[in-house]
Coordinates of C-alpha atoms and ligand atoms in Angstrom, one line a residue:
M19 CA 18.6 21.7 29.2
T20 CA 16.1 19.2 27.9
A21 CA 14.2 19.1 31.2
T22 CA 12.9 22.5 30.1
I23 CA 11.0 21.0 27.1
P24 CA 7.4 21.1 28.2
G25 CA 5.9 17.7 28.2
L26 CA 9.0 15.6 28.6
D27 CA 8.4 14.8 32.2
S28 CA 4.7 14.2 32.0
A29 CA 4.6 11.0 30.0
P30 CA 1.5 8.8 30.4
T31 CA 3.6 5.6 30.5
T32 CA 6.4 4.1 32.5
H33 CA 7.7 1.9 29.6
A34 CA 11.4 2.3 29.9
K35 CA 12.4 1.9 26.3
L36 CA 9.7 4.3 25.2
L37 CA 10.7 6.9 27.7
T38 CA 14.3 6.6 26.5
F39 CA 13.3 6.9 22.9
V40 CA 11.3 10.0 23.6
R41 CA 14.0 11.7 25.7
E42 CA 16.7 10.9 23.2
S43 CA 14.6 12.1 20.3
A44 CA 13.8 15.3 22.1
E45 CA 17.4 16.0 23.0
L46 CA 18.4 15.5 19.4
T47 CA 15.6 17.4 17.6
Q48 CA 15.0 20.1 20.2
P49 CA 11.2 20.7 19.8
D50 CA 9.5 23.5 21.6
R51 CA 7.1 21.1 23.3
I52 CA 6.1 17.5 23.5
E53 CA 2.6 16.1 23.1
W54 CA 1.4 12.6 23.7
V55 CA -1.2 11.6 21.1
D56 CA -4.3 10.0 22.8
G57 CA -6.2 9.3 19.6
S58 CA -9.4 10.9 20.9
P59 CA -12.1 12.7 18.8
Q60 CA -11.3 15.8 20.8
E61 CA -7.7 15.5 19.8
W62 CA -8.7 15.1 16.1
T63 CA -10.7 18.3 16.4
R64 CA -7.9 20.2 18.0
I65 CA -5.3 19.0 15.5
T66 CA -7.5 19.6 12.4
D67 CA -8.4 23.0 13.8
L68 CA -4.7 23.7 14.1
L69 CA -4.0 22.5 10.6
V70 CA -6.8 24.8 9.3
A71 CA -5.3 27.7 11.3
N72 CA -1.8 27.0 9.8
G73 CA -3.2 27.0 6.3
T74 CA -2.4 23.3 5.7
F75 CA -6.0 22.2 5.7
R76 CA -9.1 23.8 4.2
R77 CA -12.3 22.6 5.8
L78 CA -14.7 21.2 3.3
N79 CA -18.4 22.0 3.1
E80 CA -20.2 20.2 6.0
Q81 CA -23.1 19.3 3.8
K82 CA -20.9 17.6 1.2
K83 CA -18.1 16.1 3.3
P84 CA -18.6 16.5 7.0
N85 CA -15.6 16.8 9.2
S86 CA -13.3 16.6 6.2
F87 CA -10.4 18.5 4.9
W88 CA -8.6 19.5 1.6
C89 CA -4.9 19.7 1.7
A90 CA -2.3 20.7 -1.0
S91 CA 1.3 19.4 -0.4
D92 CA 4.4 21.1 -1.6
P93 CA 4.5 20.3 -5.3
A94 CA 7.8 18.5 -4.8
D95 CA 6.5 16.2 -2.1
V96 CA 3.7 14.2 -3.7
A97 CA 4.8 10.5 -3.7
R98 CA 7.1 7.9 -2.3
V99 CA 10.8 8.5 -3.0
E100 CA 12.2 5.1 -3.9
D101 CA 15.7 6.6 -4.7
R102 CA 15.8 8.1 -1.2
T103 CA 14.7 4.9 0.6
F104 CA 17.4 2.8 2.3
I105 CA 17.7 -0.5 3.9
C106 CA 20.6 -0.2 6.3
S107 CA 21.5 -3.7 7.2
A108 CA 25.0 -4.5 8.7
D109 CA 25.8 -6.6 5.6
P110 CA 25.0 -5.0 2.2
K111 CA 24.1 -8.4 0.8
D112 CA 21.2 -8.5 3.3
A113 CA 19.7 -5.4 1.6
G114 CA 20.6 -6.1 -2.0
P115 CA 20.4 -6.2 -4.9
T116 CA 17.1 -4.3 -5.1
N117 CA 17.4 -1.8 -2.2
N118 CA 19.6 1.2 -1.7
W119 CA 22.0 0.4 1.1
M120 CA 24.3 2.3 3.4
D121 CA 26.3 1.2 6.4
P122 CA 24.0 1.7 9.5
A123 CA 26.7 3.7 11.4
D124 CA 27.4 5.9 8.4
M125 CA 23.7 6.5 7.9
K126 CA 23.1 7.2 11.6
A127 CA 25.9 9.8 11.5
I128 CA 24.3 11.5 8.5
L129 CA 20.8 11.4 10.0
T130 CA 21.9 12.5 13.4
E131 CA 23.2 15.7 11.9
R132 CA 20.0 16.1 9.8
F133 CA 17.7 15.6 12.9
R134 CA 19.8 17.8 15.2
G135 CA 17.5 20.7 16.0
S136 CA 15.2 19.7 13.2
M137 CA 12.0 20.2 15.4
T138 CA 13.0 23.6 16.7
G139 CA 10.0 25.9 16.8
R140 CA 7.7 22.9 16.4
T141 CA 5.7 20.4 18.6
M142 CA 7.0 16.9 18.8
Y143 CA 4.1 14.5 18.8
V144 CA 4.6 11.0 20.4
L145 CA 2.2 8.7 18.7
P146 CA 1.9 5.1 20.0
Y147 CA 0.1 2.8 17.6
C148 CA -0.9 -0.8 17.1
M149 CA -0.9 -2.3 13.6
G150 CA -3.7 -4.9 13.4
P151 CA -6.3 -5.8 16.0
L152 CA -5.7 -4.5 19.5
D153 CA -6.8 -7.9 21.0
A154 CA -4.1 -9.9 19.2
D155 CA -2.1 -12.3 21.3
E156 CA 1.0 -10.3 20.4
P157 CA -0.2 -6.9 19.5
M158 CA 2.2 -5.3 16.9
L159 CA 3.2 -2.1 18.4
G160 CA 5.1 1.0 17.1
V161 CA 5.7 4.6 18.2
E162 CA 6.0 7.4 15.7
I163 CA 7.6 10.5 16.9
T164 CA 6.8 13.3 14.4
D165 CA 6.8 17.1 14.1
S166 CA 3.9 16.9 11.6
P167 CA 0.3 17.5 12.8
Y168 CA -0.7 16.3 9.3
V169 CA 0.9 12.9 10.1
V170 CA -0.9 12.8 13.4
A171 CA -4.3 13.4 11.8
S172 CA -3.6 10.9 9.1
M173 CA -2.4 8.2 11.6
H174 CA -5.7 8.8 13.5
I175 CA -7.4 7.4 10.4
M176 CA -4.9 4.8 9.3
S177 CA -3.9 3.1 12.5
R178 CA -5.3 2.2 15.9
C179 CA -3.4 4.8 17.8
G180 CA -3.2 6.8 21.1
T181 CA -4.3 5.6 24.5
R182 CA -5.9 2.3 23.4
A183 CA -2.5 1.4 21.8
L184 CA -0.4 2.8 24.7
E185 CA -2.4 0.6 27.1
L186 CA -0.8 -2.4 25.4
F187 CA 2.8 -1.2 26.2
T188 CA 3.5 -3.6 29.0
D189 CA 7.1 -3.8 30.2
E190 CA 7.8 -7.1 28.5
R191 CA 6.6 -5.9 25.1
T192 CA 8.7 -4.1 22.7
F193 CA 7.8 -1.8 19.8
V194 CA 9.2 -0.4 16.5
P195 CA 10.5 3.1 17.1
G196 CA 10.0 5.5 14.2
L197 CA 11.5 9.0 14.2
H198 CA 10.0 11.4 11.6
S199 CA 10.7 15.0 10.9
V200 CA 9.7 17.2 8.0
G201 CA 13.1 18.7 8.3
A202 CA 12.0 22.3 8.5
P203 CA 12.9 23.9 11.9
L204 CA 11.4 27.3 12.6
Q205 CA 13.5 30.2 13.9
P206 CA 11.9 32.5 16.5
G207 CA 9.3 34.6 14.7
E208 CA 9.6 32.7 11.5
Q209 CA 6.3 32.2 9.6
D210 CA 5.6 28.6 8.9
V211 CA 4.5 27.4 5.4
P212 CA 1.4 25.3 4.8
W213 CA 3.4 22.2 3.9
P214 CA 6.8 22.2 5.5
C215 CA 9.3 19.7 4.1
N216 CA 13.0 19.5 3.1
E217 CA 14.5 19.2 -0.4
T218 CA 16.7 16.4 1.0
K219 CA 14.8 13.3 2.0
Y220 CA 15.8 10.1 3.7
I221 CA 13.4 7.2 4.3
V222 CA 15.6 4.7 6.3
Q223 CA 14.9 1.3 7.7
F224 CA 17.4 -0.4 10.1
P225 CA 16.3 -4.0 9.8
E226 CA 18.5 -5.5 12.6
E227 CA 17.5 -2.8 15.0
R228 CA 13.9 -2.8 13.7
A229 CA 13.9 1.0 13.6
I230 CA 12.8 3.7 11.2
W231 CA 14.1 7.2 10.6
S232 CA 12.3 9.3 8.0
Y233 CA 13.4 12.8 7.2
G234 CA 12.3 15.6 4.9
S235 CA 8.9 14.4 3.5
G236 CA 5.3 14.7 4.7
Y237 CA 3.8 12.5 2.0
G238 CA 1.9 9.4 3.2
G239 CA 4.1 6.5 2.2
N240 CA 7.2 8.4 3.4
A241 CA 5.8 9.8 6.6
L242 CA 3.0 7.6 8.0
L243 CA 5.6 5.2 9.4
G244 CA 3.1 2.5 10.5
K245 CA 2.2 1.9 6.8
K246 CA 5.0 1.1 4.4
C247 CA 8.1 1.5 6.6
H248 CA 6.8 -0.6 9.5
S249 CA 4.0 -2.9 8.2
L250 CA 6.0 -3.8 5.1
R251 CA 9.7 -3.1 5.3
I252 CA 10.4 -3.8 9.0
A253 CA 7.6 -6.4 9.2
S254 CA 8.9 -8.4 6.2
V255 CA 12.2 -8.9 8.2
Q256 CA 10.3 -10.0 11.3
A257 CA 8.2 -12.2 9.1
R258 CA 11.3 -13.9 7.5
D259 CA 12.8 -14.5 11.0
D260 CA 9.5 -15.8 12.6
G261 CA 8.0 -17.7 9.7
W262 CA 5.2 -15.5 8.4
M263 CA 4.8 -13.0 5.6
A264 CA 4.2 -9.2 5.3
E265 CA 2.8 -8.6 1.9
H266 CA 1.5 -5.7 -0.3
M267 CA -1.9 -7.2 -0.7
L268 CA -5.6 -6.5 -0.4
I269 CA -7.8 -9.0 1.4
A270 CA -11.4 -9.6 0.5
K271 CA -14.2 -12.1 1.1
L272 CA -16.4 -13.2 -1.8
I273 CA -19.8 -14.8 -1.4
S274 CA -21.3 -16.7 -4.3
P275 CA -25.0 -16.8 -5.2
E276 CA -25.0 -20.2 -3.6
N277 CA -23.7 -18.6 -0.4
K278 CA -20.3 -20.2 -0.6
K279 CA -17.6 -18.0 1.0
Y280 CA -14.1 -17.5 -0.3
Y281 CA -11.2 -15.4 1.0
I282 CA -8.7 -13.9 -1.4
A283 CA -5.6 -11.8 -1.3
A284 CA -4.2 -9.9 -4.2
A285 CA -0.8 -8.2 -4.7
F286 CA -0.7 -5.4 -7.4
P287 CA 1.9 -2.7 -7.5
S288 CA 1.0 0.8 -6.2
S289 CA -1.8 2.4 -8.3
C290 CA -2.6 -0.9 -10.1
G291 CA -6.0 -1.7 -8.7
K292 CA -5.8 -3.1 -5.1
T293 CA -8.2 -0.6 -3.5
N294 CA -10.7 -0.9 -6.3
L295 CA -10.7 -4.7 -6.1
A296 CA -10.9 -4.6 -2.3
M297 CA -14.2 -2.8 -2.5
L298 CA -15.5 -4.1 -5.8
E299 CA -19.2 -4.0 -6.4
P300 CA -19.8 -7.3 -8.4
A301 CA -21.5 -6.8 -11.7
L302 CA -22.7 -10.4 -11.7
P303 CA -26.1 -10.9 -10.0
G304 CA -26.0 -12.7 -6.7
W305 CA -22.3 -12.2 -6.0
R306 CA -21.2 -10.2 -2.9
L307 CA -17.9 -8.9 -1.8
E308 CA -16.7 -7.8 1.6
T309 CA -13.6 -5.8 2.3
V310 CA -11.0 -6.9 4.8
G311 CA -8.0 -4.7 3.7
D312 CA -6.9 -2.8 0.7
D313 CA -3.1 -2.5 0.8
I314 CA -1.2 -4.7 3.3
A315 CA -1.7 -8.3 4.5
W316 CA 0.2 -10.1 7.3
I317 CA -0.1 -13.8 6.6
R318 CA 0.5 -16.6 9.1
I319 CA 0.2 -20.3 8.9
G320 CA -2.6 -21.4 11.3
P321 CA -2.8 -24.5 13.4
D322 CA -4.8 -26.2 10.6
G323 CA -1.9 -25.6 8.1
R324 CA -3.8 -22.9 6.2
F325 CA -2.7 -19.3 5.4
Y326 CA -4.5 -16.7 7.5
A327 CA -4.3 -13.0 6.6
V328 CA -4.8 -9.9 8.8
N329 CA -5.0 -6.3 7.6
P330 CA -2.7 -4.3 9.9
E331 CA -4.3 -0.9 8.9
N332 CA -7.4 0.8 10.0
G333 CA -8.2 3.1 7.1
F334 CA -7.7 3.5 3.3
F335 CA -5.1 5.8 1.7
G336 CA -6.5 5.5 -1.8
V337 CA -5.6 6.8 -5.2
A338 CA -8.2 9.5 -5.9
P339 CA -8.2 9.9 -9.7
G340 CA -10.4 7.4 -11.5
T341 CA -12.6 6.9 -8.4
D342 CA -16.3 7.6 -8.8
Y343 CA -19.7 6.0 -8.5
H344 CA -19.3 4.0 -11.7
T345 CA -15.8 2.6 -11.0
N346 CA -15.7 2.3 -7.2
P347 CA -19.0 3.2 -5.6
N348 CA -18.0 1.8 -2.2
A349 CA -15.0 4.1 -2.0
M350 CA -17.3 7.0 -2.8
R351 CA -19.8 5.9 -0.1
T352 CA -17.0 5.7 2.4
I353 CA -15.6 9.2 1.8
D354 CA -19.1 10.7 1.5
K355 CA -19.6 9.9 5.2
G356 CA -16.8 12.4 5.9
N357 CA -14.1 12.3 8.5
S358 CA -11.5 12.2 5.7
I359 CA -8.4 14.0 4.5
F360 CA -8.0 14.7 0.8
T361 CA -4.5 15.5 -0.4
N362 CA -3.6 17.0 -3.8
V363 CA -7.1 16.7 -5.3
A364 CA -8.9 19.7 -6.7
L365 CA -11.3 21.9 -4.7
T366 CA -14.7 22.9 -6.1
D367 CA -16.1 26.4 -5.6
D368 CA -18.8 25.0 -3.2
G369 CA -16.2 23.4 -0.9
D370 CA -16.2 19.8 -2.2
I371 CA -13.5 17.8 -3.9
W372 CA -13.0 16.7 -7.5
W373 CA -10.5 14.7 -9.5
E374 CA -10.1 13.4 -13.0
G375 CA -12.4 10.6 -13.6
M376 CA -15.1 11.8 -11.2
G377 CA -18.4 12.2 -13.0
A378 CA -19.0 12.7 -16.7
E379 CA -18.2 16.4 -16.9
P380 CA -15.7 18.4 -14.9
P381 CA -17.0 21.5 -13.1
A382 CA -16.7 24.8 -14.9
H383 CA -14.2 26.1 -12.3
L384 CA -11.9 24.5 -9.7
T385 CA -8.9 25.3 -7.6
S386 CA -6.3 22.8 -8.7
W387 CA -4.0 20.9 -6.4
K388 CA -1.4 23.5 -7.2
Q389 CA -3.9 26.1 -5.8
Q390 CA -4.4 27.7 -9.2
D391 CA -7.6 28.5 -11.0
W392 CA -8.6 25.6 -13.2
T393 CA -11.2 25.3 -16.0
P394 CA -11.9 22.4 -18.4
E395 CA -9.7 24.3 -20.9
S396 CA -6.6 24.1 -18.6
E397 CA -3.8 22.1 -19.9
E398 CA -2.7 20.7 -16.5
K399 CA -4.6 18.2 -14.5
A400 CA -6.8 19.5 -11.7
A401 CA -5.7 16.7 -9.3
H402 CA -2.3 15.2 -9.0
P403 CA -2.3 11.7 -10.5
N404 CA -1.1 10.4 -7.1
S405 CA -3.6 12.5 -5.1
R406 CA -5.1 10.5 -2.2
Y407 CA -8.1 10.2 0.0
C408 CA -7.5 9.1 3.6
T409 CA -10.7 7.6 5.1
P410 CA -11.6 5.2 8.0
I411 CA -12.3 1.6 7.1
E412 CA -15.1 1.7 9.7
Q413 CA -17.1 3.8 7.2
C414 CA -16.8 1.3 4.4
P415 CA -20.2 -0.2 3.6
T416 CA -18.6 -3.4 2.4
R417 CA -16.3 -3.8 5.4
A418 CA -16.2 -7.4 6.6
A419 CA -16.7 -8.2 10.3
E420 CA -13.5 -10.3 10.1
Y421 CA -11.4 -7.2 9.5
D422 CA -10.9 -6.8 13.2
D423 CA -10.4 -10.6 13.9
P424 CA -6.9 -11.2 15.2
Q425 CA -7.0 -14.7 13.8
G426 CA -7.3 -13.3 10.3
V427 CA -9.1 -15.0 7.4
P428 CA -8.1 -18.3 5.7
L429 CA -6.9 -17.6 2.2
D430 CA -8.3 -19.7 -0.7
A431 CA -6.5 -17.9 -3.5
I432 CA -3.8 -15.4 -4.1
F433 CA -3.8 -13.1 -7.1
F434 CA -0.7 -11.4 -8.5
G435 CA -1.3 -8.6 -11.0
G436 CA 0.3 -5.7 -12.8
R437 CA -0.3 -3.0 -15.3
R438 CA 0.8 -4.2 -18.7
K439 CA -0.5 -3.0 -22.0
D440 CA 0.6 -6.2 -23.8
T441 CA 1.9 -9.7 -23.2
I442 CA 0.2 -10.6 -19.9
P443 CA -3.3 -12.3 -20.3
L444 CA -6.4 -11.2 -18.4
I445 CA -5.9 -14.2 -16.1
T446 CA -3.6 -17.2 -15.9
E447 CA -3.7 -20.0 -13.4
A448 CA -0.5 -21.3 -11.9
R449 CA 0.0 -25.1 -12.0
D450 CA 1.1 -25.3 -8.4
W451 CA 2.7 -23.3 -5.6
Q452 CA 6.2 -23.2 -7.1
H453 CA 4.9 -22.1 -10.4
G454 CA 2.8 -19.5 -8.7
V455 CA 5.8 -18.2 -6.8
F456 CA 7.6 -18.0 -10.2
M457 CA 4.7 -15.9 -11.5
G458 CA 5.0 -13.6 -8.5
A459 CA 8.8 -13.4 -8.7
T460 CA 8.6 -12.4 -12.3
L461 CA 5.6 -10.0 -11.9
S462 CA 6.1 -6.9 -14.0
S463 CA 4.3 -3.6 -14.2
E464 CA 4.5 -0.2 -15.8
T465 CA 5.6 2.4 -13.2
T466 CA 3.0 4.8 -11.9
A467 CA 2.7 8.2 -10.2
A468 CA 2.7 6.5 -6.7
A469 CA 6.5 6.9 -6.7
T470 CA 8.6 9.7 -8.0
G471 CA 10.4 9.1 -11.3
Q472 CA 9.4 8.1 -14.9
V473 CA 5.8 6.7 -15.4
G474 CA 5.0 3.9 -17.8
V475 CA 8.3 2.0 -17.7
V476 CA 8.0 -1.8 -17.4
R477 CA 9.9 -3.2 -14.5
R478 CA 10.0 -6.4 -12.5
D479 CA 8.2 -6.0 -9.2
P480 CA 8.3 -9.3 -7.3
M481 CA 4.9 -9.9 -5.5
A482 CA 4.4 -6.1 -6.0
M483 CA 7.0 -5.7 -3.1
L484 CA 10.0 -4.3 -5.0
P485 CA 9.9 -1.0 -3.0
F486 CA 9.0 -2.7 0.3
I487 CA 11.1 -5.8 0.8
G488 CA 13.2 -5.1 3.9
Y489 CA 15.9 -7.6 3.0
N490 CA 17.5 -9.5 0.1
A491 CA 15.0 -10.1 -2.7
G492 CA 16.5 -13.5 -3.4
D493 CA 16.0 -14.5 0.2
Y494 CA 12.5 -13.1 0.1
L495 CA 11.6 -15.4 -2.8
A496 CA 13.2 -18.3 -1.0
H497 CA 11.0 -17.5 2.0
W498 CA 7.9 -17.7 -0.3
I499 CA 9.0 -21.2 -1.4
E500 CA 9.6 -22.2 2.2
M501 CA 6.2 -20.9 3.4
G502 CA 4.6 -23.2 0.8
K503 CA 6.4 -26.1 2.4
G504 CA 5.4 -25.0 5.9
A505 CA 1.7 -25.1 5.1
D506 CA -0.6 -28.1 4.6
A507 CA 0.1 -28.9 0.9
G508 CA -3.6 -29.6 0.2
K509 CA -4.7 -26.3 1.7
L510 CA -2.3 -23.9 0.0
P511 CA -4.0 -21.0 -1.7
K512 CA -4.2 -21.3 -5.4
I513 CA -2.3 -18.7 -7.3
F514 CA -3.5 -16.7 -10.3
Y515 CA -1.9 -13.8 -12.3
V516 CA -4.2 -11.1 -13.7
N517 CA -3.9 -8.0 -15.9
W518 CA -6.8 -5.6 -16.1
F519 CA -4.8 -3.2 -18.2
R520 CA -4.1 -4.9 -21.6
R521 CA -4.8 -2.7 -24.5
D522 CA -5.7 -3.0 -28.2
E523 CA -3.7 -1.3 -31.1
D524 CA -5.6 2.0 -30.5
G525 CA -4.6 2.0 -26.8
K526 CA -8.1 1.1 -25.6
F527 CA -8.5 -1.2 -22.6
L528 CA -9.5 -4.7 -23.9
W529 CA -11.3 -5.5 -20.6
P530 CA -13.9 -3.2 -18.9
G531 CA -12.4 -3.8 -15.4
F532 CA -13.7 -2.6 -12.1
G533 CA -17.1 -4.3 -11.1
E534 CA -16.8 -6.6 -14.2
N535 CA -13.6 -8.1 -12.7
I536 CA -15.9 -10.3 -10.7
R537 CA -16.2 -12.4 -13.8
V538 CA -12.5 -13.1 -13.8
L539 CA -12.6 -13.9 -10.1
K540 CA -15.6 -16.2 -10.6
W541 CA -13.6 -18.2 -13.1
A542 CA -10.7 -18.5 -10.7
L543 CA -13.0 -19.7 -7.8
E544 CA -14.7 -22.2 -10.1
R545 CA -11.3 -23.5 -11.1
M546 CA -10.7 -24.3 -7.4
D547 CA -14.1 -26.0 -7.2
G548 CA -13.3 -27.9 -10.4
T549 CA -16.3 -26.6 -12.3
A550 CA -14.7 -24.3 -14.9
A551 CA -12.8 -25.2 -18.0
A552 CA -9.2 -24.1 -18.8
V553 CA -6.7 -24.6 -21.6
D554 CA -3.1 -25.2 -21.1
T555 CA -0.6 -22.6 -22.5
P556 CA 3.1 -22.5 -22.1
I557 CA 2.7 -19.9 -19.3
G558 CA -0.1 -21.5 -17.4
R559 CA -3.8 -22.2 -17.8
V560 CA -6.2 -19.6 -19.2
P561 CA -10.0 -19.8 -19.5
A562 CA -11.2 -22.2 -22.2
P563 CA -13.4 -20.5 -24.9
G564 CA -16.8 -19.9 -23.3
A565 CA -15.6 -20.6 -19.7
L566 CA -15.5 -16.9 -18.7
D567 CA -19.0 -15.7 -17.8
I568 CA -19.6 -12.7 -20.1
D569 CA -23.3 -13.0 -20.0
G570 CA -24.8 -9.5 -20.5
L571 CA -21.3 -7.9 -20.9
D572 CA -20.7 -5.6 -23.8
V573 CA -17.3 -7.0 -24.9
T574 CA -16.7 -8.5 -28.4
A575 CA -15.4 -12.0 -28.8
D576 CA -12.5 -10.6 -30.6
D577 CA -11.5 -8.3 -27.7
L578 CA -11.9 -11.1 -25.2
A579 CA -9.7 -13.4 -27.3
K580 CA -7.1 -10.6 -27.4
A581 CA -7.3 -10.1 -23.7
L582 CA -6.7 -13.8 -23.1
A583 CA -4.1 -14.4 -25.8
V584 CA -0.6 -15.9 -25.2
H585 CA 1.7 -14.7 -28.0
P586 CA 5.0 -16.6 -28.2
Q587 CA 6.8 -13.7 -29.9
E588 CA 5.8 -11.4 -27.0
W589 CA 6.9 -14.0 -24.5
R590 CA 10.3 -14.3 -26.1
G591 CA 10.9 -10.6 -25.3
E592 CA 9.6 -11.3 -21.8
I593 CA 12.0 -14.2 -21.3
A594 CA 14.9 -12.0 -22.1
Q595 CA 13.8 -9.5 -19.4
I596 CA 13.2 -12.3 -16.9
E597 CA 16.7 -13.7 -17.5
E598 CA 18.2 -10.2 -16.9
W599 CA 16.1 -10.0 -13.7
F600 CA 17.2 -13.4 -12.4
D601 CA 20.8 -12.4 -13.2
K602 CA 20.4 -9.3 -11.1
L603 CA 18.9 -11.3 -8.2
G604 CA 22.0 -13.5 -8.2
D605 CA 22.9 -16.5 -6.2
R606 CA 20.4 -16.1 -3.4
L607 CA 17.5 -16.8 -5.8
P608 CA 16.2 -20.3 -5.1
S609 CA 17.2 -22.9 -7.8
S610 CA 13.6 -24.0 -8.1
L611 CA 12.8 -20.7 -9.7
H612 CA 15.6 -21.2 -12.2
D613 CA 14.0 -24.6 -12.9
E614 CA 10.7 -22.9 -13.6
L615 CA 12.3 -20.5 -16.0
E616 CA 14.0 -23.3 -17.9
A617 CA 10.7 -25.3 -18.1
L618 CA 8.9 -22.2 -19.4
K619 CA 11.6 -21.6 -22.1
Q620 CA 11.2 -25.2 -23.2
R621 CA 7.4 -25.0 -23.4
L622 CA 7.7 -21.8 -25.5
A623 CA 10.3 -23.3 -27.8
Ligands
GDP709 P1 -3.9 0.6 -5.7 O1 -2.9 1.7 -5.6 O2 -3.2 -0.7 -6.1 O3 -4.8 0.5 -4.5 O4 -4.8 0.9 -7.0 P2 -6.3 1.6 -7.1 O5 -7.3 0.6 -6.8 O6 -6.3 2.8 -6.3 O7 -6.3 1.9 -8.6 C1 -5.3 2.8 -9.2 C2 -5.8 3.3 -10.5 O8 -6.1 2.3 -11.4 C3 -7.1 4.2 -10.3 O9 -7.0 5.3 -11.2 C4 -8.2 3.2 -10.7 O10 -9.3 3.9 -11.3 C5 -7.5 2.4 -11.8 N1 -8.1 1.0 -11.9 C6 -8.3 0.2 -10.8 N2 -8.9 -1.0 -11.2 C7 -9.0 -0.9 -12.6 C8 -9.5 -1.8 -13.6 O11 -10.0 -2.9 -13.3 N3 -9.4 -1.4 -14.9 C9 -8.9 -0.1 -15.2 N4 -8.8 0.2 -16.5 N5 -8.4 0.7 -14.3 C10 -8.5 0.4 -13.0
PGA710 P1 -1.2 2.0 -3.0 O1 -0.6 2.5 -1.7 O2 -0.6 0.6 -3.2 O3 -2.7 2.0 -2.7 O4 -0.9 2.9 -4.2 C1 0.4 3.5 -1.5 C2 1.7 3.1 -2.1 O5 2.0 1.9 -2.3 O6 2.5 4.0 -2.3
MN711 MN1 0.5 0.3 -1.4
MN712 MN1 -4.7 1.5 -2.7

């Protein structure tokens, strides 16, 4: 029966495991045809033309955004679905207590029925990819099988995919298999919709098998399997086993006016400022920043005992609203070069894109992400708060040459950060590695539109990895402590905790943020060089009065003091939440972090 599926017997590989994966997937999902993705520009043109013909894409004005496309998703498929995301380990303790869990065999049984015939009437694309540089000693390979041409086009941007990846599939190498279906089979003669998806969604990782099954959604974080599912959830498990780390971090290179180079990584929860910091245009004269990555870092200990970070991705999947030439000029320059996909932003009448926060004045008329007429009087937003641009890293004017270096870059500092309107100072320096891990372990942030569910609720988000840890969160924190012991103690990255989002009584941001954040980074780097002053507080060290460079900045001394303040009464509330969080993490939480909590309580008393 399956021998009749066109494409099944014309595979451009002899890799046995891959051929079996493709055959079994085809037998289960029953596509009309199979296509092997080669990653070529010709293929991009063919797929994007197809998406235009299907009504999924609208081609943007060539003068404004060459070779670029506007896309509106189903209004019910706009973000990651954390409540539908599962870690199916054999033992529930290996997923808990922060992940949804189901027995792998039970989940396979459910998914097998879901996937049975799910690609009927559609093309099954086989997309081999490599996360990270192609010339790595051990290239990190995956294969996404999908029935979504939108996913194929997006993976062209976000990963090194197609023939150049497939060439690395030698017999002795293995890969992470990912099976994805939008879950919308087409009956003969049935008209397709622009954004097929299913009301029921499953985003499932099998950590022991190192496999991914994703069903029902076309949205980036749910459907581009190389990204969150592979490079964070599955990779975090591989990293635990093999002594490295897979983290939700940007990577950047900073160059001081004296030409001193620093490499930093920063973990902030989704929609809390990673992409902006990764491309920051320094407001301080003489400083430069170069971009290595904006969302994911794979960190290994090098032969010299230092932490080295690699960006596994090849593009940016950035939050659109709030992005403009004032806040993130380098993101604008990147997308202005074209070759990009814009999902759930607004469309202008002259075929360009728009979102809230772009320019001073909104255009007089737009087509909203819901494909309705929009004017500045409209009550609803023109762009969805989690609308995204998908654009190649190659086009980024600040891209660092090191981004493609399989050795990665040696980290001097790690920043944790969240979105908190109170309590958390603009910057705090950790005393040592263990204290820094405690800061990361207790990181908190207000929820954002990047995941479905309520927005603005404070939750603990350890190392900004809550939705992405592929195993037990207590074990994950223990792994962080162990990694600190595995590195050269004198060369460990210094850890800082930042909060760009603290507000005054009227709800106004106390700190201008964006390009001005260089001032905060500068203080941190000067701390490492021993040239900046700090004061001790119960929670860590903050800039001494006058130590933060605010030369030429329009911020009042009062606002700056408020941004940096440590209020014991706010921290008593925080301690109660941390205790609740540590109780939840249970007995796999390393005792050293309990010690840190006790010490903090004593300092606050
Ligand atoms: P990511 O999802 O972590 O990569 O976060 P982004 O960099 O895309 O930023 C998410 C949102 O926060 C966007 O709307 C940004 O405009 C906004 N944002 C980023 N950095 C800052 C900052 O320093 N201050 C303020 N107030 N907003 C920021
Ligand atoms: P973000 O990436 O962290 O840039 O928002 C997408 C996500 O985490 O969902
Ligand atoms: Mn992310
Ligand atoms: Mn981002």
